[in-house]
Amino acid sequence: MVLRGRYRSPFFRILHRYKLYMYRCALLMGSNVAAADLVNEIVIFEAKLAAISEPEVVAHNPRRVYNLMALRTLEGAIPEVRWTYFLNLVLRDVGVSMDLNDHVVVTHPMYLKKLSRLLKGVSRPLRCLPSWW
């Protein structure tokens, strides 16, 4: 009987409707029922993603946000992302190419490190989610 209040809370109803919305969107986009069942995993992942987000105080501190580093250093610190490949892909339409000796500004290095650790623990089907976003 203790849990009954939980199901009546506005938060639970909002979360339930959000999951239902995501489930229906997955089905509308051509997903099968089994793939749409990943909705709970997606919500758990989103909660973990929110938990690693940096507080607003850090986000607005220019000394903590401006971090100039070599692309080689970034690739070593966060190897889960192929940064050189990614940046060259993004910048190819403007005629810019980068190599490991170029420097980039990394605005939130701690967030990126936490994100890479989080992504290591994600199941294979959930790793395909960026195609949703």
Short mmCIF file of C-alpha atoms in Angstrom, two decimals:
data_model
loop_
_atom_site.label_atom_id
_atom_site.label_comp_id
_atom_site.label_asym_id
_atom_site.label_seq_id
_atom_site.Cartn_x
_atom_site.Cartn_y
_atom_site.Cartn_z
CA MET A 1 0.00 0.00 0.00
CA VAL A 2 2.95 2.32 0.45
CA LEU A 3 3.60 2.40 -3.30
CA ARG A 4 0.08 3.49 -4.16
CA GLY A 5 0.91 7.15 -3.52
CA ARG A 6 3.84 6.88 -5.89
CA TYR A 7 1.58 6.00 -8.81
CA ARG A 8 -0.68 8.95 -8.10
CA SER A 9 2.12 11.49 -8.10
CA PRO A 10 2.25 13.98 -10.99
CA PHE A 11 5.86 12.96 -11.69
CA PHE A 12 4.90 9.33 -12.23
CA ARG A 13 2.07 10.30 -14.58
CA ILE A 14 4.34 12.58 -16.60
CA LEU A 15 7.02 9.89 -16.83
CA HIS A 16 4.44 7.30 -17.85
CA ARG A 17 3.08 9.56 -20.60
CA TYR A 18 6.62 10.35 -21.78
CA LYS A 19 7.40 6.63 -22.09
CA LEU A 20 4.13 6.04 -23.93
CA TYR A 21 4.93 8.91 -26.30
CA MET A 22 8.41 7.51 -27.01
CA TYR A 23 6.98 4.02 -27.55
CA ARG A 24 4.41 5.31 -30.03
CA CYS A 25 7.05 7.39 -31.85
CA ALA A 26 9.26 4.32 -32.19
CA LEU A 27 6.38 2.36 -33.68
CA LEU A 28 5.47 5.21 -36.04
CA MET A 29 9.07 5.39 -37.25
CA GLY A 30 8.88 1.76 -38.28
CA SER A 31 10.35 0.09 -35.24
CA ASN A 32 9.08 -3.32 -34.27
CA VAL A 33 7.56 -3.95 -30.86
CA ALA A 34 10.77 -5.50 -29.49
CA ALA A 35 12.83 -2.45 -30.43
CA ALA A 36 10.20 -0.15 -28.98
CA ASP A 37 10.61 -1.98 -25.68
CA LEU A 38 13.94 -0.19 -25.32
CA VAL A 39 11.97 2.80 -24.04
CA ASN A 40 12.68 1.95 -20.38
CA GLU A 41 16.39 1.64 -21.13
CA ILE A 42 16.28 4.99 -22.93
CA VAL A 43 14.65 6.70 -19.94
CA ILE A 44 17.22 5.21 -17.56
CA PHE A 45 20.01 6.38 -19.87
CA GLU A 46 18.52 9.88 -20.04
CA ALA A 47 18.40 10.01 -16.22
CA LYS A 48 22.07 9.01 -16.04
CA LEU A 49 22.89 11.60 -18.68
CA ALA A 50 21.14 14.29 -16.64
CA ALA A 51 23.04 13.18 -13.53
CA ILE A 52 26.44 13.78 -15.14
CA SER A 53 25.53 17.23 -16.45
CA GLU A 54 27.57 19.98 -14.90
CA PRO A 55 25.88 22.54 -12.67
CA GLU A 56 25.01 25.87 -14.21
CA VAL A 57 27.65 27.61 -12.09
CA VAL A 58 30.36 25.60 -13.86
CA ALA A 59 28.74 26.02 -17.26
CA HIS A 60 28.93 29.81 -16.99
CA ASN A 61 32.46 30.04 -15.58
CA PRO A 62 34.77 31.10 -18.45
CA ARG A 63 37.88 29.76 -16.69
CA ARG A 64 36.34 26.30 -16.38
CA VAL A 65 34.78 26.32 -19.84
CA TYR A 66 37.68 27.45 -22.06
CA ASN A 67 40.10 24.54 -22.38
CA LEU A 68 42.47 24.66 -25.33
CA MET A 69 43.93 21.26 -26.11
CA ALA A 70 45.55 19.41 -28.95
CA LEU A 71 43.29 17.03 -30.82
CA ARG A 72 45.80 14.29 -29.98
CA THR A 73 45.25 14.95 -26.26
CA LEU A 74 41.49 14.92 -26.66
CA GLU A 75 41.57 11.61 -28.53
CA GLY A 76 43.74 10.15 -25.77
CA ALA A 77 41.50 11.44 -22.99
CA ILE A 78 38.24 10.34 -24.60
CA PRO A 79 39.04 7.52 -27.01
CA GLU A 80 35.42 6.41 -27.42
CA VAL A 81 34.91 9.22 -29.93
CA ARG A 82 37.02 9.41 -33.05
CA TRP A 83 37.43 13.17 -32.77
CA THR A 84 39.58 13.74 -35.84
CA TYR A 85 37.20 11.77 -38.02
CA PHE A 86 34.15 13.47 -36.49
CA LEU A 87 35.51 17.01 -36.87
CA ASN A 88 36.68 16.39 -40.44
CA LEU A 89 33.23 15.06 -41.27
CA VAL A 90 31.54 18.12 -39.76
CA LEU A 91 33.94 20.62 -41.33
CA ARG A 92 34.30 19.11 -44.79
CA ASP A 93 31.58 21.32 -46.33
CA VAL A 94 33.50 24.45 -45.36
CA GLY A 95 36.79 23.13 -46.68
CA VAL A 96 38.53 22.70 -43.34
CA SER A 97 40.43 19.58 -42.37
CA MET A 98 42.09 18.83 -39.05
CA ASP A 99 44.85 16.51 -37.91
CA LEU A 100 46.09 15.38 -34.50
CA ASN A 101 48.38 18.41 -34.13
CA ASP A 102 45.55 20.95 -34.41
CA HIS A 103 44.08 22.52 -31.29
CA VAL A 104 40.43 22.69 -30.29
CA VAL A 105 38.56 24.35 -27.45
CA VAL A 106 36.90 21.76 -25.24
CA THR A 107 34.20 23.51 -23.27
CA HIS A 108 33.40 20.76 -20.75
CA PRO A 109 36.16 18.16 -20.53
CA MET A 110 34.90 16.61 -17.28
CA TYR A 111 31.45 16.13 -18.79
CA LEU A 112 32.99 14.48 -21.85
CA LYS A 113 35.01 12.11 -19.65
CA LYS A 114 31.92 11.20 -17.63
CA LEU A 115 29.98 10.75 -20.86
CA SER A 116 32.60 8.39 -22.26
CA ARG A 117 32.43 6.28 -19.07
CA LEU A 118 28.66 6.26 -19.29
CA LEU A 119 28.72 5.19 -22.94
CA LYS A 120 31.05 2.30 -22.11
CA GLY A 121 28.32 0.77 -19.96
CA VAL A 122 25.53 1.18 -22.50
CA SER A 123 24.07 -1.91 -24.14
CA ARG A 124 24.62 -2.42 -27.87
CA PRO A 125 21.00 -1.70 -28.96
CA LEU A 126 21.02 1.53 -26.98
CA ARG A 127 24.22 2.65 -28.73
CA CYS A 128 22.21 2.90 -31.94
CA LEU A 129 20.10 5.66 -30.43
CA PRO A 130 21.99 8.59 -31.92
CA SER A 131 20.14 7.76 -35.12
CA TRP A 132 16.97 8.76 -33.23
CA TRP A 133 18.43 12.12 -32.26
#
